[in-house]
CSV table of C-alpha atoms in Angstrom, one decimal:
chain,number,residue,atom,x,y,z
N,1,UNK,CA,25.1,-3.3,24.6
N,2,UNK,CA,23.2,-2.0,21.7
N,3,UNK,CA,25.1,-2.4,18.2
N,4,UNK,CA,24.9,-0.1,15.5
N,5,UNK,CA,27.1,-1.7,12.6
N,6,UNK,CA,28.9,1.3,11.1
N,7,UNK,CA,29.7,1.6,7.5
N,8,UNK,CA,32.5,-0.7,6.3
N,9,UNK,CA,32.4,0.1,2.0
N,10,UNK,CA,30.4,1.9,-0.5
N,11,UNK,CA,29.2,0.1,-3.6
N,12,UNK,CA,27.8,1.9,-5.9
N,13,UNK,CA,25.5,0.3,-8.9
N,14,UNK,CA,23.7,1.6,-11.5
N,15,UNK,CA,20.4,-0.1,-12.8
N,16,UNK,CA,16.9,0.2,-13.9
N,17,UNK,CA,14.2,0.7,-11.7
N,18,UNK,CA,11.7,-2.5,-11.4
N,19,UNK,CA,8.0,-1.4,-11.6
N,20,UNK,CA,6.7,-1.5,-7.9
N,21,UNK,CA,3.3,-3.0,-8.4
N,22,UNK,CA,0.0,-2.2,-6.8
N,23,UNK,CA,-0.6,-6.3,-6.3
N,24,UNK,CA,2.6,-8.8,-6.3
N,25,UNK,CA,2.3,-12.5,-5.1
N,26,UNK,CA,4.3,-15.4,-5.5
N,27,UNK,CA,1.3,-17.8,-4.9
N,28,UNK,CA,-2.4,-16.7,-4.4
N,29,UNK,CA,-3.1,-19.9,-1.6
N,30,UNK,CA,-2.7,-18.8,1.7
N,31,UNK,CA,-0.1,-20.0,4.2
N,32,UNK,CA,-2.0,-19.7,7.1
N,33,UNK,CA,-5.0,-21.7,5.5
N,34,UNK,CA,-2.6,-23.9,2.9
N,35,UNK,CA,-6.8,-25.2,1.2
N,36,UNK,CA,-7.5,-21.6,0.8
N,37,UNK,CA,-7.0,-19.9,-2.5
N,38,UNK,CA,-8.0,-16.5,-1.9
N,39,UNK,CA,-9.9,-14.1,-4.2
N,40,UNK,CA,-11.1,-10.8,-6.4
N,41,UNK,CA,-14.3,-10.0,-5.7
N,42,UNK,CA,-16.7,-7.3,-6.7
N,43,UNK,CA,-15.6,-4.8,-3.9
N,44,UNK,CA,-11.6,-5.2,-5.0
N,45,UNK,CA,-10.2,-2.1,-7.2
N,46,UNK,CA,-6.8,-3.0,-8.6
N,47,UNK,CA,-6.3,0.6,-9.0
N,48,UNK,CA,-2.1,-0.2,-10.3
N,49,UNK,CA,-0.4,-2.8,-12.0
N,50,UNK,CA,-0.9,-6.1,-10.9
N,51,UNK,CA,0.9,-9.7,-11.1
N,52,UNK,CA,0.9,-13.1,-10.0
N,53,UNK,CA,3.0,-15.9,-10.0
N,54,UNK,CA,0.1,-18.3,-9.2
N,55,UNK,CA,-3.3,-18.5,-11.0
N,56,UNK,CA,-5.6,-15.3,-9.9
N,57,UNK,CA,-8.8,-16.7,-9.0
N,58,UNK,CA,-11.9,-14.2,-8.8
N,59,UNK,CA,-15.7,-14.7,-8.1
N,60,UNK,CA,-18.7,-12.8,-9.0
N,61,UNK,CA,-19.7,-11.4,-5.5
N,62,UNK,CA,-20.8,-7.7,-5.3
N,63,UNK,CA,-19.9,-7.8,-9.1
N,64,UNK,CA,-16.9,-8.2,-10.7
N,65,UNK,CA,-13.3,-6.9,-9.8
N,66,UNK,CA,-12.2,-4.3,-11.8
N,67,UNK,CA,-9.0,-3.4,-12.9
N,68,UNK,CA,-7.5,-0.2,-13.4
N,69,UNK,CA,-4.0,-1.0,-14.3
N,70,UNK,CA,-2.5,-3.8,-16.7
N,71,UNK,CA,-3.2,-7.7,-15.3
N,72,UNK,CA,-0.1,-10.3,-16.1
N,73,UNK,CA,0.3,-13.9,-15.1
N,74,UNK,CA,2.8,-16.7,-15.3
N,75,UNK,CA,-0.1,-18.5,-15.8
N,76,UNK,CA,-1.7,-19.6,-18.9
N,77,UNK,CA,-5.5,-18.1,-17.4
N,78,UNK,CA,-7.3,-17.3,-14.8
N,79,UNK,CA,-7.7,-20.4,-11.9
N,80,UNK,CA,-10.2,-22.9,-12.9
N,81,UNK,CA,-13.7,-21.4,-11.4
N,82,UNK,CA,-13.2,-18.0,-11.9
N,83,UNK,CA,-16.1,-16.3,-13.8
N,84,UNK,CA,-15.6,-15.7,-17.0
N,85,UNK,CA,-14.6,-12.7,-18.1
N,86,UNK,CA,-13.0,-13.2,-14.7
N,87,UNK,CA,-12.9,-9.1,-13.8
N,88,UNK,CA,-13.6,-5.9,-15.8
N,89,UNK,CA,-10.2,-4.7,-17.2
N,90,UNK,CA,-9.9,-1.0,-17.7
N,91,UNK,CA,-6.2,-1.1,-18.0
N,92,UNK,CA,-6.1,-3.3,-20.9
N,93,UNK,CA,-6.0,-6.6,-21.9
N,94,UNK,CA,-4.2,-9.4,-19.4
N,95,UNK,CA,-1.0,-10.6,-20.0
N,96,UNK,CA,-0.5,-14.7,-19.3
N,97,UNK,CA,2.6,-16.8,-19.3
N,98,UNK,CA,4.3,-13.5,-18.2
N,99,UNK,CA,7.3,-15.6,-16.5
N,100,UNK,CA,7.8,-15.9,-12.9
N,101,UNK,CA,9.1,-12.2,-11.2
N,102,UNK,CA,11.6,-14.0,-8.8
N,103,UNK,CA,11.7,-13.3,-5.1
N,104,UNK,CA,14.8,-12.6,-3.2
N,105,UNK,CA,15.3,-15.1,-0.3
N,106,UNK,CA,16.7,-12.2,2.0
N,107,UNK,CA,16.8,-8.5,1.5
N,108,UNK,CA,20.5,-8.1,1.0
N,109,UNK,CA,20.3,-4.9,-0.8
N,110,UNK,CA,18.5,-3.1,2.3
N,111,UNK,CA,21.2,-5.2,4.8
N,112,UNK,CA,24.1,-3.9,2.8
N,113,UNK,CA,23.0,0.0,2.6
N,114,UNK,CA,21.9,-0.2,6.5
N,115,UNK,CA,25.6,-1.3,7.1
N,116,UNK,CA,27.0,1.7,4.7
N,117,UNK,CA,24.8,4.5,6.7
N,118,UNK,CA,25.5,3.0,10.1
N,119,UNK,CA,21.8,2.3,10.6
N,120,UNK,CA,22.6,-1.6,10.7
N,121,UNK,CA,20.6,-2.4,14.4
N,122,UNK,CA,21.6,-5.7,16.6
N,123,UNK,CA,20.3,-6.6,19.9
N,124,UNK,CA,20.9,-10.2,20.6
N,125,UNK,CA,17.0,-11.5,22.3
N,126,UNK,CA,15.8,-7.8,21.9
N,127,UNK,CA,12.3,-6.7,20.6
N,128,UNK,CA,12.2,-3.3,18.9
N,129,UNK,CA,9.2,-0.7,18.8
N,130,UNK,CA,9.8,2.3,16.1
N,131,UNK,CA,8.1,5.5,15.9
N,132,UNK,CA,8.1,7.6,13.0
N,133,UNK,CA,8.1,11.3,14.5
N,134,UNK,CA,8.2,13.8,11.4
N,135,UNK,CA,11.8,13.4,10.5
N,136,UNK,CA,13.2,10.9,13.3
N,137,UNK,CA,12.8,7.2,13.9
N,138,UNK,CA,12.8,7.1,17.6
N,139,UNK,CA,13.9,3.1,18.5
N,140,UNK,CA,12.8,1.6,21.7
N,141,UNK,CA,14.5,-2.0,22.8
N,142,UNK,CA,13.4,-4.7,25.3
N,143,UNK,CA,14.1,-8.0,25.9
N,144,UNK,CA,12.4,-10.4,24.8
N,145,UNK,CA,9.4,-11.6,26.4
N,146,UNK,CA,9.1,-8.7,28.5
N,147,UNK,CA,6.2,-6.2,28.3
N,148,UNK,CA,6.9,-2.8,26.5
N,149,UNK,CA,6.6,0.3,28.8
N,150,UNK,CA,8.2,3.1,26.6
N,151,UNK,CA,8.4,5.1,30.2
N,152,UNK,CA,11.3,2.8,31.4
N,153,UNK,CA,12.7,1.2,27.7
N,154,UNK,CA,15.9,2.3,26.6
N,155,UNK,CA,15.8,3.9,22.9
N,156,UNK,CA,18.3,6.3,20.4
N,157,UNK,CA,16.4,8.3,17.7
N,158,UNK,CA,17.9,8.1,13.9
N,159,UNK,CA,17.6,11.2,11.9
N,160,UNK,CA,15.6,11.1,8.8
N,161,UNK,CA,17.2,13.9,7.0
N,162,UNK,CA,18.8,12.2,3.9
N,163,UNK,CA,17.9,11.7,0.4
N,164,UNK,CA,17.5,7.9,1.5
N,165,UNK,CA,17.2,6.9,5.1
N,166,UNK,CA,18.1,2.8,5.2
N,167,UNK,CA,17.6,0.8,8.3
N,168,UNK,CA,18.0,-2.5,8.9
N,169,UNK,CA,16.7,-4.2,12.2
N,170,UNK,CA,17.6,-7.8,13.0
N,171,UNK,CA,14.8,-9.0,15.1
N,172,UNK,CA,10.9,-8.6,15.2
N,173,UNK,CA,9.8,-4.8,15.3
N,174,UNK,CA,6.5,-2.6,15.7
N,175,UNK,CA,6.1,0.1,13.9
N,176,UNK,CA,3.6,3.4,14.2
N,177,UNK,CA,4.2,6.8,13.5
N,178,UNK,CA,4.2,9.9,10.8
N,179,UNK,CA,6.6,11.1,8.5
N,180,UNK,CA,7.1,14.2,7.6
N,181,UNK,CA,5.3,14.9,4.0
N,182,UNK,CA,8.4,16.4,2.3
N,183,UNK,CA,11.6,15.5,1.8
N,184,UNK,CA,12.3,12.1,3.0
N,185,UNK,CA,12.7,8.8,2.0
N,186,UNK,CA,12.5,5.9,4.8
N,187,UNK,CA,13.5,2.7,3.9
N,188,UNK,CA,13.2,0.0,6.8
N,189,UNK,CA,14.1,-3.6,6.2
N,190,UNK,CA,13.2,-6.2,8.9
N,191,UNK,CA,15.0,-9.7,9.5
N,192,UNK,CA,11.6,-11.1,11.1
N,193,UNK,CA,8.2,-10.0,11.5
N,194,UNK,CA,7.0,-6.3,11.5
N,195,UNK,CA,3.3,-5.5,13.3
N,196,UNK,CA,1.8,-2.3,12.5
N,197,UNK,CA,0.7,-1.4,15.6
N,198,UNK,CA,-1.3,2.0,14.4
N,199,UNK,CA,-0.9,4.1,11.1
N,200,UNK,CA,1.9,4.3,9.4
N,201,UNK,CA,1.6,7.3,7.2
N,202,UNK,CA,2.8,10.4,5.7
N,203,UNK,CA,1.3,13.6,7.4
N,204,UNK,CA,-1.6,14.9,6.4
N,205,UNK,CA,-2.9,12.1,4.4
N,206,UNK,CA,-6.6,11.9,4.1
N,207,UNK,CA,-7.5,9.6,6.9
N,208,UNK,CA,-10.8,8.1,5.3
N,209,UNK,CA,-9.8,7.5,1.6
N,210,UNK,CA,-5.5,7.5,1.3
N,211,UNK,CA,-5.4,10.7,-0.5
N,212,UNK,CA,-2.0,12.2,-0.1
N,213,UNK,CA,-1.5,16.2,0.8
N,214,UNK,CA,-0.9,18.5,-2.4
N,215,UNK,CA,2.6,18.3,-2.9
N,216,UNK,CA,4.1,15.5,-1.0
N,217,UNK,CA,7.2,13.6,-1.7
N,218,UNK,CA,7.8,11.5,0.9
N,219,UNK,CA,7.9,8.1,0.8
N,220,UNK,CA,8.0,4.9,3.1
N,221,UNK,CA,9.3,1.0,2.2
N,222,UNK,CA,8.2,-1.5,4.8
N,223,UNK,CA,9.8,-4.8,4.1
N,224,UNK,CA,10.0,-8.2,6.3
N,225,UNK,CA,12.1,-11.1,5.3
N,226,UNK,CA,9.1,-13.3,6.9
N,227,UNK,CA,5.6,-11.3,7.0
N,228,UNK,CA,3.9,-7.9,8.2
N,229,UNK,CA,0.9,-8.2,9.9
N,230,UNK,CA,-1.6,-5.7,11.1
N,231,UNK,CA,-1.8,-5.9,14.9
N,232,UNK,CA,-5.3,-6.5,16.5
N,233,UNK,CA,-4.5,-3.6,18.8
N,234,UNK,CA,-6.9,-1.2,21.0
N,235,UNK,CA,-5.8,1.3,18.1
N,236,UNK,CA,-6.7,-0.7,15.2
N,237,UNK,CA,-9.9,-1.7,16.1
N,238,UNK,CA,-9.5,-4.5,18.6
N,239,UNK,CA,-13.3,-5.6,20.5
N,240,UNK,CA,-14.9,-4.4,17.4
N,241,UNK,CA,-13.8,-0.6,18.0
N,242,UNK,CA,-14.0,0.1,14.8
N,243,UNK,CA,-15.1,3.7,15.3
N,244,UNK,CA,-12.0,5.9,14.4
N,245,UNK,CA,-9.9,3.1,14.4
N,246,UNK,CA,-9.0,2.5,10.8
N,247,UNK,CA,-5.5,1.6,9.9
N,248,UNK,CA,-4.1,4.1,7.7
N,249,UNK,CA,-0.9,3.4,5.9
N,250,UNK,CA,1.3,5.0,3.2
N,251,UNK,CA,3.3,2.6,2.1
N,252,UNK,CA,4.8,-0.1,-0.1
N,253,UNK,CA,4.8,-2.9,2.2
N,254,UNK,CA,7.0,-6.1,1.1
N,255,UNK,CA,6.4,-9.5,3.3
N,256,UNK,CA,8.8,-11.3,1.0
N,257,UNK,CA,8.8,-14.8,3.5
N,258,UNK,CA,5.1,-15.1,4.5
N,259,UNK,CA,2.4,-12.9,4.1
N,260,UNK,CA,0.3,-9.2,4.8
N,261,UNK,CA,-2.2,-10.2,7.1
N,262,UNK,CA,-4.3,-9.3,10.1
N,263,UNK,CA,-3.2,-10.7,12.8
N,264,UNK,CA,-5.0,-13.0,15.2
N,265,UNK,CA,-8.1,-13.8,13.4
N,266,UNK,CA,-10.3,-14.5,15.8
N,267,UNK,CA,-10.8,-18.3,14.6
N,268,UNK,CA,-10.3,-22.2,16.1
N,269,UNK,CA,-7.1,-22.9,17.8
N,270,UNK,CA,-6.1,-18.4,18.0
N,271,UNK,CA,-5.6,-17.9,21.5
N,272,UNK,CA,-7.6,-14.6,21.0
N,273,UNK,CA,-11.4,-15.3,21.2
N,274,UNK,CA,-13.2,-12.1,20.6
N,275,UNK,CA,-16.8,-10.9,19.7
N,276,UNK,CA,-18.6,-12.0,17.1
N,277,UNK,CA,-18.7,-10.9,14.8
N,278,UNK,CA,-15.1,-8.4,15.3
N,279,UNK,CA,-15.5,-6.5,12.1
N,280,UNK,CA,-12.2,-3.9,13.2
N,281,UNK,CA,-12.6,-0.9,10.7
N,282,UNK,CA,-10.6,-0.4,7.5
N,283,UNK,CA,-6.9,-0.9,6.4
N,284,UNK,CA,-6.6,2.5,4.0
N,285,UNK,CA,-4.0,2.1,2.4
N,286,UNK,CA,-2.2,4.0,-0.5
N,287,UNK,CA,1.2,2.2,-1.9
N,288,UNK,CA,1.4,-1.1,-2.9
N,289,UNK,CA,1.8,-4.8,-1.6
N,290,UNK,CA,4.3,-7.5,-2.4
N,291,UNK,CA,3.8,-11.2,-0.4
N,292,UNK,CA,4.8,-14.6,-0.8
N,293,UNK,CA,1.7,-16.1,-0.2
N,294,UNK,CA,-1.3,-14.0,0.0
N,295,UNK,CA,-2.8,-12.9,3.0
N,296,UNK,CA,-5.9,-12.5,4.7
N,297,UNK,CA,-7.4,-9.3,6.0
N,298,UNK,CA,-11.0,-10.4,6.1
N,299,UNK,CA,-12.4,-13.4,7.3
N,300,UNK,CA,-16.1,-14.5,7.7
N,301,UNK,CA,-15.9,-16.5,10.6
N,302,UNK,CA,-17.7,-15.8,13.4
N,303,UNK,CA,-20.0,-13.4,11.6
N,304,UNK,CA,-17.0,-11.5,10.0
N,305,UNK,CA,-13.4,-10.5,11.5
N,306,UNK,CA,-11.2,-8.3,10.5
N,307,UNK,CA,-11.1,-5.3,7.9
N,308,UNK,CA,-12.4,-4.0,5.3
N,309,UNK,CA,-10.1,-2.6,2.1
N,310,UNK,CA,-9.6,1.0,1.0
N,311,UNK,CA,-6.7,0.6,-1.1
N,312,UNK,CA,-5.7,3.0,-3.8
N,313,UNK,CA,-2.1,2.9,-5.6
N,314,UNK,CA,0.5,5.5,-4.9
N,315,UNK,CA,1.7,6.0,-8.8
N,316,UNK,CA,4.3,8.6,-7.5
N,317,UNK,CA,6.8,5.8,-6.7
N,318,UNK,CA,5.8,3.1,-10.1
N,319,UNK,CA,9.9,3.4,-10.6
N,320,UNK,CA,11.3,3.9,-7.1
N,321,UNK,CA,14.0,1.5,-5.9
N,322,UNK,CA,12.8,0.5,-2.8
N,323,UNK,CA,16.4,-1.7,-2.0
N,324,UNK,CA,14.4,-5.3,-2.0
N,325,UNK,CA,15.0,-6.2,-6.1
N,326,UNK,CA,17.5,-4.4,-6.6
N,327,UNK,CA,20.4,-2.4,-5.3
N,328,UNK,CA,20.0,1.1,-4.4
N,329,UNK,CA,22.7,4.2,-3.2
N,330,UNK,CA,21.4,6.7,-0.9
N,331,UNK,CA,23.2,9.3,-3.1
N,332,UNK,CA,21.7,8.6,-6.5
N,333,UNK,CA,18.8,10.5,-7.4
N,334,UNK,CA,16.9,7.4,-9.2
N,335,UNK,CA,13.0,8.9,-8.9
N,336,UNK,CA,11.5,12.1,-9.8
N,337,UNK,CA,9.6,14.1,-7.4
N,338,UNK,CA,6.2,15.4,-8.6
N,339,UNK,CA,7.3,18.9,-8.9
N,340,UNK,CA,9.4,17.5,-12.2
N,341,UNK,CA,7.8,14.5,-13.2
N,342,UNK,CA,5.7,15.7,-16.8
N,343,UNK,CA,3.3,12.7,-16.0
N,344,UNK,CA,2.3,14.0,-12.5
N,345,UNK,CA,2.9,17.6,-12.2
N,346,UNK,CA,2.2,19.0,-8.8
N,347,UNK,CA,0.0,21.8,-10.0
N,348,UNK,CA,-2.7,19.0,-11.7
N,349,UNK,CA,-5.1,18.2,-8.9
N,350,UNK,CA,-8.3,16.4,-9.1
N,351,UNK,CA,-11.1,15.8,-6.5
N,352,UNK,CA,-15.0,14.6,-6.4
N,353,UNK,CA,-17.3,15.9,-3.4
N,354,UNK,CA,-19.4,15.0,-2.1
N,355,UNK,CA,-18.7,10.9,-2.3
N,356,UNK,CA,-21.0,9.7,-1.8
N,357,UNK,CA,-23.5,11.2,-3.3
N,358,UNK,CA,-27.4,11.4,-4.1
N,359,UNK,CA,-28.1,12.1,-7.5
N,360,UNK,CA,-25.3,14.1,-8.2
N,361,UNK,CA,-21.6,15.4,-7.6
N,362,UNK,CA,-19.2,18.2,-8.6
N,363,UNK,CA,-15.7,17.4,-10.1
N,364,UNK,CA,-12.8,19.5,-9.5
N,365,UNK,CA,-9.7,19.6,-11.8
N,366,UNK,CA,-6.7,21.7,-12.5
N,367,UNK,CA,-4.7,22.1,-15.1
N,368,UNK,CA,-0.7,23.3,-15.4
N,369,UNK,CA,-1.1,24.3,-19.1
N,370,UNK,CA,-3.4,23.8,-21.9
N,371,UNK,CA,-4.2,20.7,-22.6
N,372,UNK,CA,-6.9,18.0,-24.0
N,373,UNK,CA,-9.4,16.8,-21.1
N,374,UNK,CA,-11.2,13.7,-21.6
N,375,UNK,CA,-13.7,12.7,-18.8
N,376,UNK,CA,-15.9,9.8,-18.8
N,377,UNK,CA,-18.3,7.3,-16.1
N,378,UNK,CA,-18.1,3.6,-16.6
N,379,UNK,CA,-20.1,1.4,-14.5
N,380,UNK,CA,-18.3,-1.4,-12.9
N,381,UNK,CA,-19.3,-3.6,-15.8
N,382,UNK,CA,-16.6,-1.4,-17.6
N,383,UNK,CA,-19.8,0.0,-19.9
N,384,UNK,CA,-19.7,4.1,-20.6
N,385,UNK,CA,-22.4,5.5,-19.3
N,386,UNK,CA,-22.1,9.0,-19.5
N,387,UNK,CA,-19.1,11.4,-21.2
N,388,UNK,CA,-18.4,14.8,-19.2
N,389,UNK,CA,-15.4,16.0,-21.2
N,390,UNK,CA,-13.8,15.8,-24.4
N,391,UNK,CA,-12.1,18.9,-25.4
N,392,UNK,CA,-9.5,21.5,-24.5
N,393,UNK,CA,-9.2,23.0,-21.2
N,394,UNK,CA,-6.9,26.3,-20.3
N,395,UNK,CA,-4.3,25.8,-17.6
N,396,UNK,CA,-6.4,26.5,-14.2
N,397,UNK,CA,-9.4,25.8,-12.3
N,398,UNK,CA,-12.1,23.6,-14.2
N,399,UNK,CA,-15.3,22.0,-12.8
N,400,UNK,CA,-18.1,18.8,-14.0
N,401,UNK,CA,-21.0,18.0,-12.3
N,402,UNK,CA,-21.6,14.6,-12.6
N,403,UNK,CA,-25.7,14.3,-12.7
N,404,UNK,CA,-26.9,10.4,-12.1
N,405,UNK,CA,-30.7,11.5,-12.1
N,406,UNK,CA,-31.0,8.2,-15.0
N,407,UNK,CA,-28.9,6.0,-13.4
N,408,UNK,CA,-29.3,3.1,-10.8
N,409,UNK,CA,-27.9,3.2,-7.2
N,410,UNK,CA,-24.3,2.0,-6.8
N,411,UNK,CA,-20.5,1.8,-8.0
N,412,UNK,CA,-19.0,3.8,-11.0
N,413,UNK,CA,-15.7,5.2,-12.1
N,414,UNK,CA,-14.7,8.5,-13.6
N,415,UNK,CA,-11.8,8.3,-15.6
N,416,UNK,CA,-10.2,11.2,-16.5
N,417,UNK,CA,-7.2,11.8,-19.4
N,418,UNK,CA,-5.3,14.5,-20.2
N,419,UNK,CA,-1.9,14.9,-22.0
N,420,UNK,CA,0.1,11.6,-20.4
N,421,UNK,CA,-2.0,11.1,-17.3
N,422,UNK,CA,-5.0,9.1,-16.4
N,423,UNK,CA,-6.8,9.5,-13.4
N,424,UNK,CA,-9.0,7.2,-11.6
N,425,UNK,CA,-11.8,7.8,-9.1
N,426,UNK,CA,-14.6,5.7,-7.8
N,427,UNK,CA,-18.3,7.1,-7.2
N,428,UNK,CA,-20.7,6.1,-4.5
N,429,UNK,CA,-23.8,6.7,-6.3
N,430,UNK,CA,-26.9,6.1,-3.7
N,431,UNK,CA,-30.7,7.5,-4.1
């Protein structure tokens, strides 16, 4: 019989938010390939802050990685090998000997609010399949090694309708689904693996580069106590069905055992053997990533398996307790939605279209009140290349055109500041 543990106590603690970061390992050397130290190349943004426990290794492939946010390392460097300068820092100089960030052996925090809300869920040699419907988590269970068939499995829906939703689900689950883009929080802890079976997302998310929809406030936590993989799934691009099969996720994802990776990688000794090469699509993702070990996506066996990365940083949540550090209660309201946060007002948009683009591009921008605009183009060697903007703007409507006529075909970044807020894009310049 299925148990929902109900509330026993309410505890109640006050701290400071950790930074959620865009990119947090423990060690860069993958689990699954214990030789393997994986790295940055040319075509990885670190759009957010970034740190390692282990030495970041990168490689001049494509170019240099570049880094948006700020770079820190227990480390005393970069690993032996890497290029030097090992990426292009935008955000500042890196920080080594940082100190280890320690991870938590089990996610207690998440395990302790589940059993407060009554969203604690036991099935003893039960598999569970979630999905996210707007503002209910609709729970199928099954028993173990049996096939799913959501036609005959039993389920209960959870409502998503407070401040903080926490559940916790002892046992392996799959997840899909949509939430609703205001006015929820879902926070879903995991004692064992959790396989994204299809997106994962907030609604109305661009589905090609992670944009969020004007406005939203929604957010998602994903974290496993062992390791979140992407499924190789019809929907995510299994057989090299790449077409319309990206994986889109809006999420901070937290494999806090193993790793984020793809799952079955199409290599010696998987028990799948698919084409070659079984290039899947893209993972899209907007959020962040926290792993033990770090994982792979992408592999080049076989003539290439796997996915390609769109990831971009949600900044919204830099100070939201996700329940996996540090303790969190559902009543407490701990982050500050975009309507009042000064740093990302809701009314400040900014967009580039077309992108890509042949020769040149507009740039849209809006503005809550007067204030100082500073627009500039880097090229991925972190050089300026061109200045748009430097002056005040009235609150409103503003556009750039971004005319590459002189330059070369290939990456750049527009970086735009105004009064506390910096804004990132890349460019697909191609003649």
């Amino acid at each position: 019989m299925l148990k929902l543990i109900l509330a026993l106590l309410l505890v109640t603690t006050q701290l400071s938010a950790m930074e959620n970061y865009f990119w947090l390992t423990h060690s860069e050397r993958s689990l699954a390939f214990p030789g393997d130290i994986l790295r940055f190349f040319g075509r990885d943004t670190l759009w957010g802050p970034v740190h390692s426990n282990g030495w970041i290794a990168t490689q001049n492939v494509g170019g240099l990685p570049v880094a948006i946010g700020p770079v820190s390392t227990a480390m005393s460097g970069f690993a032996p090998g890497s290029p030097n300068p090992p990426m292009q820092f935008l955000g500042g100089a890196p920080e080594f000997n940082a100190g280890d960030i320690v991870f938590p052996d089990s996610l207690t925090y998440l395990r302790e609010t589940a059993l407060e809300q009554g969203t604690y869920i036991y099935e003893p040699l039960h598999e569970w399949y979630c999905i996210v419907l707007d503002s209910i988590a609709r729970f199928y269970y099954y028993p173990l090694g049996t096939e799913r068939d959501t036609t005959t499995a039993e389920y209960f829906d959870i409502q998503l309708d407070s401040f903080r939703r926490v559940i916790f689900v002892d046992g392996k689950l799959d997840i899909r689904g949509i939430l609703a883009a205001r006015g929820h929080q879902l926070h879903l802890g995991c004692s064992q693996d959790i396989r994204i079976v299809d997106n994962i997302m907030i609604r109305n998310t661009n589905m090609q580069n992670g944009t969020l929809p004007d406005g939203a406030d929604s957010r998602i936590a994903l974290a496993s106590e062992q390791g979140i993989y992407i499924a190789n799934t019809w929907e995510n691009g299994r057989e090299n069905r790449a077409q319309g099969s990206d994986v889109v996720i809006t999420a901070f994802l937290f494999a806090m055992g193993t790793h984020f990776q793809m799952e079955q990688m199409n290599d010696v000794g998987d028990p799948y053997i698919g084409p070659s090469p079984d290039e899947r699509g893209n993972i899209v993702l907007t959020g962040g990533i926290t792993q033990y070990h770090r994982g792979y996506v992408h592999r080049s066996n076989r003539g290439g398996s796997g996915y390609n990365k769109i990831y971009h940083y949600d900044a919204r949540n830099r100070l939201w307790r996700t329940g996996v550090f540090e303790p969190i209660d559902p009543l407490e309201e701990d982050w500050v939605s975009p309507v009042d946060n000064p740093l990302f007002p809701a009314q400040f948009t900014l967009s580039v279209a077309p992108n890509p683009f042949n020769v040149s591009t507009t740039i849209r921008f809006t503005l809550p009140q007067m204030q100082s605009v500073r627009a500039r183009v880097y090229d991925v060697q972190g050089r300026e290349v061109m200045q748009l903007a430097d002056r005040q703007y009235p609150a409103g409507s503003h556009v750039l055109q971004f005319n590459g006529e002189s330059l070369a075909s290939g990456v750049y970044f527009l970086r735009l500041e105004t009064l506390g807020q910096i804004e990132t894009r890349k460019l697909m310049l191609i003649k």
